[in-house]
Coordinates of C-alpha atoms in Angstrom, one line a residue:
M1 CA 25.8 28.8 -18.7
T2 CA 27.7 26.9 -16.0
R3 CA 28.7 23.2 -16.2
Y4 CA 29.3 20.9 -13.3
D5 CA 30.4 17.3 -12.9
V6 CA 27.3 16.5 -10.8
I7 CA 24.1 18.3 -9.9
V8 CA 22.4 17.2 -6.7
V9 CA 18.8 18.1 -6.2
G10 CA 18.1 18.4 -2.5
A11 CA 20.3 19.0 0.5
G12 CA 18.9 16.5 2.9
V13 CA 20.7 13.5 4.3
A14 CA 21.1 11.6 1.0
G15 CA 22.0 14.7 -1.1
S16 CA 24.4 16.0 1.4
L17 CA 26.2 12.7 1.7
V18 CA 26.5 12.3 -2.1
A19 CA 27.8 15.8 -2.5
H20 CA 30.4 15.3 0.3
H21 CA 31.6 12.0 -1.2
L22 CA 32.0 13.5 -4.7
G23 CA 33.3 16.8 -3.5
G24 CA 36.0 15.1 -1.5
R25 CA 37.3 13.6 -4.8
G26 CA 37.5 16.9 -6.4
R27 CA 34.3 16.8 -8.4
R28 CA 32.5 20.0 -9.1
V29 CA 29.1 19.6 -7.5
L30 CA 26.2 22.0 -7.6
V31 CA 23.5 21.3 -4.9
L32 CA 20.2 22.9 -5.6
E33 CA 17.9 23.2 -2.5
A34 CA 14.3 24.3 -2.8
G35 CA 14.3 25.6 0.8
A36 CA 16.1 28.4 2.4
A37 CA 19.6 28.2 4.1
G38 CA 21.1 30.6 6.6
D39 CA 17.9 32.2 7.8
G40 CA 18.9 31.9 11.4
E41 CA 18.8 28.9 13.8
P42 CA 15.6 27.0 14.4
A43 CA 14.7 27.4 18.0
P44 CA 13.4 24.6 20.3
G45 CA 9.7 24.2 19.9
L46 CA 9.5 26.5 16.9
P47 CA 8.7 25.0 13.5
Y48 CA 10.4 26.0 10.3
R49 CA 8.2 28.3 8.1
A50 CA 7.4 27.2 4.6
H51 CA 7.8 29.7 1.8
P52 CA 4.9 29.7 -0.7
A53 CA 7.3 28.9 -3.5
A54 CA 8.5 25.7 -1.7
P55 CA 5.7 24.5 0.4
W56 CA 5.5 21.2 2.3
P57 CA 2.9 19.1 4.1
E58 CA 2.5 19.4 7.8
A59 CA 0.6 17.3 10.4
A60 CA -1.9 20.2 10.9
D61 CA -3.0 19.8 7.2
L62 CA -5.0 16.8 8.1
V63 CA -8.2 16.9 10.2
G64 CA -10.5 14.0 11.1
T65 CA -14.2 14.3 10.2
D66 CA -17.4 12.4 10.8
G67 CA -18.6 10.3 7.9
P68 CA -16.7 9.2 4.8
P69 CA -13.9 9.5 4.0
G70 CA -13.2 10.4 7.6
F71 CA -10.6 13.1 7.0
R72 CA -10.0 16.5 5.3
A73 CA -6.6 17.3 3.7
G74 CA -5.3 20.8 3.1
G75 CA -1.9 22.2 2.4
H76 CA 0.7 21.0 -0.1
L77 CA -0.4 17.4 -0.5
L78 CA -3.8 16.9 -2.0
Q79 CA -5.3 13.5 -1.2
D80 CA -8.1 11.4 -2.7
G81 CA -7.5 7.9 -1.1
P82 CA -9.7 6.0 1.4
L83 CA -7.3 6.8 4.2
P84 CA -4.9 9.7 4.7
Y85 CA -1.2 9.6 4.1
A86 CA -0.4 11.1 7.5
S87 CA 3.3 12.1 7.2
G88 CA 5.0 15.3 6.4
Y89 CA 8.4 16.5 5.3
V90 CA 10.4 19.7 5.3
R91 CA 11.9 21.7 2.4
V92 CA 14.7 23.7 4.0
N93 CA 18.4 23.3 3.8
G94 CA 19.1 20.0 5.4
G95 CA 15.6 18.8 4.6
T96 CA 13.6 16.5 6.9
G97 CA 17.0 15.4 8.4
N98 CA 16.8 18.6 10.5
V99 CA 13.7 17.3 12.3
W100 CA 14.2 13.5 12.5
T101 CA 14.2 11.6 15.8
G102 CA 17.8 10.4 15.3
L103 CA 17.0 6.7 15.6
A104 CA 19.3 4.7 13.3
P105 CA 18.6 0.9 13.4
R106 CA 19.6 -1.3 10.5
M107 CA 17.2 -3.4 8.5
L108 CA 17.2 -7.2 9.0
P109 CA 18.6 -9.6 6.3
E110 CA 15.1 -11.0 5.8
D111 CA 13.7 -7.5 5.2
F112 CA 15.3 -7.5 1.8
D113 CA 13.0 -10.2 0.5
T114 CA 9.4 -9.8 1.7
E115 CA 8.2 -11.6 -1.4
S116 CA 9.1 -14.8 0.4
F117 CA 6.5 -13.9 3.0
G118 CA 3.9 -13.4 0.4
Y119 CA 3.8 -9.6 0.1
G120 CA 5.8 -6.6 -1.1
R121 CA 8.9 -6.6 -3.3
R122 CA 12.4 -8.2 -3.3
W123 CA 15.5 -6.0 -3.4
P124 CA 17.9 -6.6 -6.3
F125 CA 20.7 -7.3 -3.7
T126 CA 21.0 -8.6 -0.2
Y127 CA 21.8 -7.3 3.2
D128 CA 25.3 -8.7 2.8
D129 CA 25.8 -6.5 -0.3
L130 CA 24.8 -3.4 1.7
E131 CA 26.6 -4.3 4.9
P132 CA 29.9 -2.4 4.2
H133 CA 27.8 0.7 3.4
Y134 CA 25.9 0.4 6.7
R135 CA 29.2 0.6 8.4
A136 CA 30.2 3.6 6.3
A137 CA 26.8 5.3 7.1
E138 CA 27.3 4.6 10.9
R139 CA 30.6 6.4 10.7
E140 CA 29.2 9.4 8.7
L141 CA 26.2 9.8 11.0
G142 CA 28.0 8.9 14.2
V143 CA 26.0 6.0 15.6
A144 CA 25.9 5.0 19.2
A145 CA 24.9 1.4 19.9
D146 CA 25.9 -1.9 21.5
A147 CA 27.1 -4.3 18.8
D148 CA 26.7 -7.4 21.0
E149 CA 23.2 -6.5 21.9
Q150 CA 22.3 -5.9 18.2
R151 CA 23.7 -9.3 17.3
E152 CA 22.2 -11.3 20.2
R153 CA 18.8 -9.6 20.6
V154 CA 18.0 -8.2 17.2
G155 CA 19.7 -10.9 15.1
L156 CA 21.9 -8.7 13.0
P157 CA 24.9 -10.6 11.5
L158 CA 27.5 -7.9 12.4
P159 CA 31.1 -8.8 11.8
D160 CA 32.7 -10.3 14.9
D161 CA 35.1 -7.5 15.4
Y162 CA 32.7 -4.7 14.7
V163 CA 31.8 -2.0 17.3
F164 CA 29.8 1.1 16.7
P165 CA 31.5 4.5 16.7
M166 CA 30.1 5.3 20.1
R167 CA 28.8 3.3 23.1
P168 CA 25.0 3.1 23.5
L169 CA 23.1 5.9 25.1
P170 CA 22.2 5.3 28.7
A171 CA 18.8 3.6 29.2
A172 CA 15.9 5.9 30.2
R173 CA 14.1 5.5 33.5
L174 CA 11.2 4.1 31.6
D175 CA 13.5 1.5 29.9
R176 CA 14.8 0.3 33.3
L177 CA 11.2 0.0 34.7
F178 CA 10.2 -2.0 31.7
A179 CA 13.2 -4.3 31.8
A180 CA 12.7 -5.0 35.5
R181 CA 9.0 -5.8 35.0
L182 CA 8.9 -7.4 31.6
D183 CA 12.2 -8.9 30.5
G184 CA 11.6 -12.6 30.0
R185 CA 7.8 -12.4 30.2
R186 CA 5.9 -13.7 27.2
V187 CA 2.8 -12.3 25.4
K188 CA 0.5 -13.9 22.9
D189 CA 0.3 -12.7 19.3
P190 CA -3.4 -13.4 18.5
V191 CA -2.9 -13.1 14.7
A192 CA 0.3 -15.0 14.2
L193 CA -0.8 -17.4 17.0
G194 CA 2.5 -17.6 18.8
D195 CA 4.2 -16.4 22.0
V196 CA 6.8 -13.7 21.9
E197 CA 9.3 -13.1 24.7
L198 CA 9.7 -9.5 25.7
R199 CA 13.2 -8.1 26.1
V200 CA 14.1 -4.5 26.3
V201 CA 16.7 -3.6 23.7
G202 CA 18.5 -0.3 23.1
T203 CA 17.9 1.4 19.8
P204 CA 20.9 2.7 17.8
H205 CA 21.0 6.4 17.8
A206 CA 22.7 8.9 15.4
R207 CA 23.6 11.3 18.3
N208 CA 26.8 11.7 20.2
G209 CA 27.5 9.4 23.2
V210 CA 30.7 8.2 24.7
P211 CA 33.2 7.2 21.9
D212 CA 34.2 3.6 21.9
P213 CA 38.0 3.4 21.9
R214 CA 37.8 0.0 20.1
Y215 CA 36.2 1.5 17.0
D216 CA 38.1 1.4 13.7
G217 CA 40.7 -1.1 14.9
G218 CA 41.5 0.8 18.0
R219 CA 41.8 4.2 16.4
G220 CA 38.5 5.4 18.1
Y221 CA 36.0 8.0 17.0
V222 CA 35.8 11.7 17.5
P223 CA 32.2 13.0 17.8
R224 CA 31.2 15.9 15.6
G225 CA 29.5 18.9 17.0
R226 CA 28.1 22.0 15.5
D227 CA 28.6 22.3 11.8
G228 CA 30.3 18.9 11.7
R229 CA 33.5 20.1 13.4
P230 CA 35.3 17.6 15.6
D231 CA 34.2 18.0 19.2
P232 CA 35.6 15.3 21.5
G233 CA 33.4 16.5 24.4
S234 CA 30.1 16.6 22.5
R235 CA 27.4 14.5 24.1
C236 CA 23.7 14.1 24.3
V237 CA 22.9 15.9 27.5
G238 CA 19.3 14.9 27.9
N239 CA 17.5 17.8 26.4
A240 CA 13.9 16.7 25.6
T241 CA 13.8 19.2 22.7
C242 CA 15.6 17.1 19.9
I243 CA 12.9 18.2 17.4
P244 CA 13.3 20.4 15.5
H245 CA 16.6 21.4 17.1
C246 CA 19.1 19.6 19.3
P247 CA 20.5 22.4 21.6
S248 CA 23.7 20.6 22.3
Y249 CA 24.3 19.7 18.6
A250 CA 24.6 16.0 19.6
K251 CA 22.1 14.7 17.1
Y252 CA 23.2 14.2 13.5
T253 CA 21.8 16.5 10.8
P254 CA 22.9 17.0 7.2
L255 CA 24.3 20.4 8.2
K256 CA 27.1 18.5 9.9
T257 CA 28.0 16.8 6.6
Q258 CA 27.7 20.1 4.8
G259 CA 30.2 21.6 7.2
R260 CA 32.7 19.2 5.8
W261 CA 32.0 19.8 2.2
S262 CA 35.0 20.7 0.0
D263 CA 35.3 24.0 -1.8
S264 CA 34.3 22.2 -5.0
V265 CA 30.7 21.8 -3.7
T266 CA 28.4 24.8 -4.2
L267 CA 25.0 25.1 -2.4
R268 CA 22.4 27.2 -4.1
D269 CA 19.3 27.5 -2.0
R270 CA 15.8 28.9 -2.8
S271 CA 16.2 27.0 -6.1
V272 CA 13.2 24.9 -7.0
V273 CA 14.0 22.4 -9.7
S274 CA 11.1 22.1 -12.1
R275 CA 12.5 19.8 -14.8
V276 CA 15.3 17.4 -15.6
L277 CA 16.8 17.9 -19.0
V278 CA 17.8 15.0 -21.3
D279 CA 19.3 14.8 -24.7
G280 CA 17.9 13.0 -27.7
R281 CA 19.1 9.6 -26.4
G282 CA 17.6 10.2 -23.0
R283 CA 20.8 10.9 -21.2
A284 CA 20.5 13.5 -18.4
T285 CA 22.2 16.7 -19.2
G286 CA 21.1 19.1 -16.5
V287 CA 18.1 20.7 -14.8
E288 CA 15.9 23.7 -15.1
Y289 CA 15.2 25.5 -11.8
R290 CA 13.3 28.5 -10.6
S291 CA 14.0 31.1 -8.0
Y292 CA 11.2 32.2 -5.6
D293 CA 10.3 35.1 -7.9
G294 CA 9.8 32.7 -10.8
E295 CA 13.0 33.4 -12.7
V296 CA 14.0 30.3 -14.7
S297 CA 17.7 29.2 -14.8
V298 CA 19.4 26.2 -16.3
A299 CA 22.5 24.2 -15.1
H300 CA 24.3 21.4 -16.9
A301 CA 26.2 18.4 -15.6
D302 CA 27.3 14.9 -16.6
V303 CA 25.3 13.4 -13.8
V304 CA 22.1 14.5 -12.1
V305 CA 21.2 13.1 -8.7
L306 CA 17.7 13.6 -7.4
A307 CA 17.7 13.6 -3.6
A308 CA 14.6 15.7 -2.9
H309 CA 12.5 13.3 -0.8
A310 CA 10.4 10.3 -2.0
V311 CA 7.4 12.5 -2.8
E312 CA 9.3 15.4 -4.5
N313 CA 11.6 13.0 -6.4
A314 CA 8.6 11.3 -7.9
R315 CA 6.9 14.6 -8.6
L316 CA 10.0 15.9 -10.4
L317 CA 10.2 12.7 -12.6
L318 CA 6.5 13.1 -13.4
L319 CA 7.0 16.8 -14.2
S320 CA 9.9 15.9 -16.5
G321 CA 8.0 13.0 -18.2
L322 CA 10.9 10.7 -17.5
A323 CA 11.5 7.1 -16.3
G324 CA 8.0 6.1 -17.1
R325 CA 8.6 2.8 -19.0
S326 CA 7.5 0.6 -16.1
G327 CA 4.6 2.8 -15.1
Q328 CA 5.9 2.7 -11.5
V329 CA 7.0 6.3 -11.0
G330 CA 5.1 7.7 -8.0
R331 CA 3.6 4.2 -7.1
N332 CA 4.3 2.0 -4.2
L333 CA 4.2 4.8 -1.7
M334 CA 5.0 3.4 1.8
D335 CA 5.3 4.7 5.3
H336 CA 5.4 3.3 8.8
P337 CA 1.8 3.8 10.0
V338 CA 2.2 4.0 13.8
L339 CA -0.3 2.7 16.2
L340 CA 0.0 4.5 19.5
T341 CA -1.2 3.3 22.9
W342 CA -0.7 5.3 26.1
G343 CA -1.2 5.0 29.8
L344 CA -0.1 5.7 33.3
L345 CA 2.3 3.6 35.4
P346 CA 1.8 3.4 39.1
Q347 CA 5.2 5.0 39.6
D348 CA 7.3 7.9 38.1
T349 CA 8.4 7.1 34.5
G350 CA 10.8 10.1 34.3
P351 CA 9.3 11.6 31.1
Y352 CA 10.6 14.5 29.1
R353 CA 14.3 13.7 29.7
G354 CA 16.5 12.8 26.8
P355 CA 15.5 11.6 23.4
G356 CA 11.9 10.7 22.6
S357 CA 12.7 7.0 22.6
V358 CA 15.8 5.2 23.7
S359 CA 14.8 1.5 23.7
G360 CA 12.1 -0.9 22.5
F361 CA 10.9 -4.4 21.9
E362 CA 12.4 -6.1 18.8
G363 CA 10.7 -9.5 18.9
F364 CA 7.8 -8.7 16.5
R365 CA 10.0 -7.7 13.5
A366 CA 10.8 -11.1 12.0
G367 CA 9.8 -14.6 11.5
P368 CA 6.9 -16.5 9.9
G369 CA 4.3 -14.4 11.7
R370 CA 4.8 -11.7 9.0
R371 CA 3.1 -13.9 6.6
L372 CA -0.1 -13.3 8.5
R373 CA 0.2 -9.7 9.7
A374 CA 2.5 -6.8 9.2
P375 CA 5.6 -7.0 11.4
F376 CA 6.3 -4.1 13.8
R377 CA 8.9 -2.6 16.2
I378 CA 7.7 -1.3 19.5
E379 CA 9.4 2.0 20.6
F380 CA 9.0 3.2 24.2
G381 CA 7.8 6.9 24.0
T382 CA 9.6 8.8 26.8
W383 CA 8.0 12.2 26.0
G384 CA 4.7 11.4 27.9
W385 CA 1.7 11.5 25.7
I386 CA 2.9 14.3 23.4
W387 CA 2.5 12.3 20.1
A388 CA -0.8 10.8 21.1
K389 CA -2.5 13.7 22.8
G390 CA -0.4 16.8 22.3
P391 CA 1.9 18.8 24.6
V392 CA 1.5 19.0 28.4
D393 CA -0.8 22.0 27.8
T394 CA -3.4 19.4 26.9
D395 CA -3.2 17.9 30.4
V396 CA -3.5 21.4 32.0
N397 CA -6.5 22.1 29.9
H398 CA -8.1 18.8 30.9
F399 CA -7.9 19.4 34.6
L400 CA -8.7 23.1 34.3
T401 CA -11.8 22.9 32.0
E402 CA -13.1 19.4 32.5
R403 CA -12.3 18.9 36.2
G404 CA -12.5 22.5 37.3
L405 CA -9.3 22.4 39.3
F406 CA -7.3 25.5 40.2
G407 CA -4.3 26.5 42.2
R408 CA -2.6 23.8 44.3
E409 CA -5.0 21.1 43.3
L410 CA -4.4 21.8 39.6
R411 CA -0.6 21.8 40.1
E412 CA -0.7 18.5 41.9
A413 CA -3.1 16.8 39.5
V414 CA -1.0 17.9 36.4
G415 CA 2.2 16.9 38.1
D416 CA 0.9 13.5 39.1
R417 CA -0.4 12.7 35.6
I418 CA 2.7 13.9 33.7
R419 CA 5.2 12.1 35.8
R420 CA 3.5 8.7 35.2
Q421 CA 2.9 9.0 31.5
F422 CA 4.3 6.7 28.8
T423 CA 3.5 5.7 25.3
L424 CA 4.1 2.6 23.2
Q425 CA 4.7 3.3 19.5
F426 CA 4.1 0.4 17.2
E427 CA 5.8 1.1 13.8
M428 CA 4.1 -1.1 11.2
E429 CA 5.8 -2.3 8.0
Q430 CA 3.7 -1.4 4.9
G431 CA 4.4 -3.4 1.8
A432 CA 4.8 -2.0 -1.6
D433 CA 1.4 -1.6 -3.3
P434 CA 1.2 0.1 -6.7
A435 CA -2.3 1.5 -5.7
N436 CA -0.7 3.8 -3.1
R437 CA 0.8 6.5 -5.2
V438 CA 1.9 10.1 -5.8
S439 CA 0.6 11.7 -9.0
L440 CA 0.3 15.2 -10.4
H441 CA -3.0 17.0 -9.7
P442 CA -4.6 17.7 -13.1
T443 CA -5.6 21.3 -12.2
E444 CA -4.1 22.5 -8.9
R445 CA -0.9 24.5 -9.1
D446 CA 1.6 25.8 -6.5
A447 CA 2.9 29.4 -6.3
L448 CA 5.4 28.7 -9.1
G449 CA 2.7 27.3 -11.4
L450 CA 3.9 23.7 -11.0
P451 CA 1.3 20.9 -10.6
R452 CA 0.8 20.0 -6.9
P453 CA 1.3 16.4 -5.7
L454 CA -1.8 14.3 -5.3
V455 CA -1.6 11.3 -3.0
T456 CA -3.8 8.2 -3.1
Y457 CA -3.3 6.1 0.0
D458 CA -4.8 3.2 2.0
L459 CA -3.9 0.5 4.4
D460 CA -4.3 -3.1 3.3
E461 CA -5.5 -6.1 5.4
H462 CA -1.9 -7.1 6.2
V463 CA -1.3 -3.8 7.9
K464 CA -4.6 -3.7 9.7
E465 CA -4.0 -7.3 11.0
G466 CA -0.6 -6.0 12.3
M467 CA -2.4 -3.3 14.2
A468 CA -4.9 -5.7 15.6
A469 CA -2.0 -7.9 16.9
A470 CA -0.2 -4.8 18.2
R471 CA -3.3 -3.6 20.1
A472 CA -3.7 -7.1 21.7
V473 CA 0.0 -7.1 22.6
S474 CA -0.3 -3.7 24.1
E475 CA -3.1 -4.7 26.4
Q476 CA -1.1 -7.7 27.7
I477 CA 1.9 -5.4 28.4
F478 CA -0.3 -2.9 30.2
A479 CA -1.7 -5.7 32.3
L480 CA 1.8 -7.0 33.2
L481 CA 2.8 -3.4 34.2
G482 CA -0.3 -2.7 36.2
A483 CA -0.7 0.3 34.0
E484 CA -3.9 2.4 33.4
D485 CA -4.7 2.3 29.7
H486 CA -5.9 5.7 28.5
T487 CA -5.8 4.8 24.8
D488 CA -8.8 6.4 23.0
Y489 CA -8.7 7.5 19.4
A490 CA -10.9 10.5 20.0
P491 CA -11.9 13.2 19.3
V492 CA -12.4 12.4 15.7
A493 CA -10.8 15.7 14.5
A494 CA -7.5 14.7 16.2
W495 CA -7.4 11.3 14.5
P496 CA -7.7 11.6 10.7
G497 CA -6.0 8.2 10.4
R498 CA -8.9 6.4 12.0
F499 CA -10.6 3.2 10.8
E500 CA -12.7 0.2 11.9
H501 CA -11.3 -3.3 11.6
R502 CA -13.2 -6.4 12.8
G503 CA -15.5 -4.3 14.9
R504 CA -12.8 -2.3 16.7
T505 CA -11.5 1.3 16.2
Y506 CA -7.9 2.0 15.5
G507 CA -6.0 5.2 14.9
Y508 CA -2.6 5.8 13.4
R509 CA -0.1 8.6 12.9
G510 CA 2.5 8.9 10.1
A511 CA 6.1 8.3 10.9
G512 CA 7.5 10.6 8.2
H513 CA 9.2 7.6 6.5
A514 CA 8.0 8.0 2.9
A515 CA 9.4 5.3 0.6
G516 CA 9.0 3.4 -2.6
T517 CA 8.0 6.0 -5.1
H518 CA 10.9 5.4 -7.6
I519 CA 11.2 1.8 -6.6
M520 CA 14.4 -0.2 -7.2
G521 CA 14.4 -3.6 -9.0
D522 CA 16.2 -5.9 -11.4
S523 CA 14.2 -5.1 -14.5
P524 CA 13.3 -1.9 -16.3
A525 CA 9.8 -3.4 -16.9
T526 CA 8.9 -3.5 -13.3
S527 CA 11.0 -0.8 -11.5
V528 CA 12.2 2.8 -11.9
V529 CA 15.8 2.5 -10.8
D530 CA 18.4 -0.2 -10.8
A531 CA 20.5 -1.5 -8.0
W532 CA 22.7 1.6 -8.1
Q533 CA 19.6 3.9 -8.0
R534 CA 20.2 4.8 -11.6
C535 CA 17.1 5.5 -13.7
W536 CA 16.9 2.6 -16.2
D537 CA 16.1 4.7 -19.2
H538 CA 18.3 7.7 -18.6
P539 CA 22.1 7.4 -18.3
G540 CA 23.5 9.9 -15.9
L541 CA 20.3 10.3 -13.9
Y542 CA 20.1 8.9 -10.4
A543 CA 17.1 9.0 -8.0
V544 CA 18.4 8.4 -4.5
G545 CA 16.7 8.2 -1.1
C546 CA 14.0 6.2 0.5
G547 CA 12.0 6.4 -2.7
S548 CA 14.2 3.6 -4.1
M549 CA 13.5 1.2 -1.3
P550 CA 11.5 -1.9 -2.4
S551 CA 10.5 -2.5 1.2
V552 CA 10.6 -0.2 4.2
A553 CA 10.5 -3.1 6.8
T554 CA 10.3 -2.0 10.4
S555 CA 13.4 0.1 10.9
N556 CA 13.5 3.9 10.8
P557 CA 14.8 4.2 7.3
T558 CA 17.4 7.1 7.5
L559 CA 20.4 4.8 8.1
T560 CA 19.5 2.5 5.2
M561 CA 18.9 5.6 3.0
A562 CA 22.4 6.9 4.0
A563 CA 24.0 3.6 3.2
L564 CA 22.3 3.5 -0.2
A565 CA 23.4 7.1 -0.9
L566 CA 27.0 6.3 -0.1
R567 CA 26.8 3.2 -2.3
S568 CA 25.4 5.2 -5.2
A569 CA 28.0 8.0 -4.7
E570 CA 30.7 5.4 -5.3
R571 CA 29.0 4.4 -8.5
V572 CA 28.8 8.0 -9.7
E573 CA 32.5 8.5 -9.0
A574 CA 33.3 5.3 -10.9
D575 CA 31.3 6.6 -13.8
L576 CA 33.1 9.9 -13.8
A577 CA 36.5 8.3 -13.4
A578 CA 35.7 6.2 -16.5
R579 CA 34.7 9.4 -18.3
D580 CA 38.1 11.0 -17.4
R581 CA 40.3 8.0 -18.2
P582 CA 42.5 9.0 -21.2
V583 CA 42.1 7.0 -24.5
P584 CA 45.4 5.5 -25.7
L585 CA 46.6 7.4 -28.7
D586 CA 48.4 4.4 -30.2
S587 CA 45.3 2.3 -30.5
P588 CA 43.1 2.4 -33.6
S589 CA 40.0 2.0 -31.4
A590 CA 39.5 2.6 -27.7
P591 CA 39.1 -0.6 -25.7
P592 CA 36.1 -1.1 -23.5
I593 CA 36.3 1.0 -20.3
P594 CA 36.2 -1.2 -17.2
S595 CA 34.2 0.0 -14.2
T596 CA 35.8 0.5 -10.9
A597 CA 32.6 -0.3 -9.1
S598 CA 31.5 -3.9 -9.3
S599 CA 28.0 -4.7 -10.5
P600 CA 25.7 -6.2 -7.9
P601 CA 23.6 -9.3 -8.5
G602 CA 20.8 -8.6 -10.9
A603 CA 22.2 -5.3 -12.0
S604 CA 22.8 -4.4 -15.6
A605 CA 26.2 -3.3 -16.7

């Protein structure tokens, strides 16, 4: 039997950051990863392959069908809701952080209290409480952005002297076209009944750009390249193959953090944790895990940190029968349902160069309008119609089989279409709803004999009204651009997330932003974890990641998840330091042990 200070379950963004922080302080950390490590580099355009012992959901698992419920779900996630949960994740070393888009915006201050807008949940702390950890996360991930633009056009209260580690990425050709035609124009929001000014704003990216010499009080920033090694010359060079793999190693992945782990951190891959162990008082003592051939092992530690993804964290708590006092484990599953609209501009949009999105419109994220409909961000999709219709092969097939074109005519038609393509991606906030949940299927088992996750999911009227507003905004933008609108949520098989609302058809994709399944709060009666992401009923057990977020707002959640993980890592270290503090021998009784980490508002001691 081997004992550690900390066991981390999952080697994605959150788990890798927690292990790095604690390992850097000399803690003995065991990281158990369900997926494989070191099986060769993922190649551009090639997906990872799931092992039967550690499966994961993929987009191809969902197919749209005629008639109710309108979709068929296969693969790892079983589903029984009115609408499909349309996001996947990856169980390999580095987790879904290997295949993310690299967009790293912060949440807005008002996003931490959606209850004041009549929906969702309130966080047990404020934006200001998390702000220092946002800065720490931007350092760890290496974020490129314009602080002045984020203050003035997004409304973030960044400290006056703050600059991001790197200067913003250059605008895409599509961004410049939009700015020239749309900046300062106004569109009507038919649901919130107001006008919104359009203004192109760069999105913060966790990928290497030009370092800002003003960063860190003038000390600057050194970009990190492959395996996290300092690489002053590392830059995003415009490859349009960021997913699953950035060929220039400019995009952040957890493997960069792992490359800086201390020798006190041990990674054990192909290790599927099946149960969290607790003692008679409910304190976490370790985990039980299984190899791919089913061999069962046990590891012990003073602290167990679950960082295995919102769905798998909830599944593991349910498998262990833990943290169930509030009845909220697995509930409040959220995502960013994404409404896509796509079309052709009269001129060349310069698609398939650089990241999938560099800029967007931020004016629909905040304000009183969110009382009436879900707020949303608008991202400019610079990879043509790939998310809406599929790769360029789809266009070739269209002209070849439906138009009968060959040779030069085919080449010219395909070239003309692809060069003018663009997509608008409306990322909707989805509020916490206990009815949207992950549970254990009563009979279905995976290859290791563990109950498979069952998802029950739907979109409420608030989200659907947001999509109605977004579609109307899209039509106005297309008109201002003189663009051809090719949006059509057909064929049915390609749009499992398809529904009717007020007589109109909408289709959505999942953004891969699962959240809320071990929700954070200020009371053990209504939440699973406290403000430090500690399970209320189990000392020594943390559940970190997007599953703790009471609201997912409109920002891509990775940066917020990283900030939360770093904050919790500080708390774990404070707990371990208190454990190690010697007891005075000349005192008849030990005095209370002060904590080195302050308690946030609403948190218990």
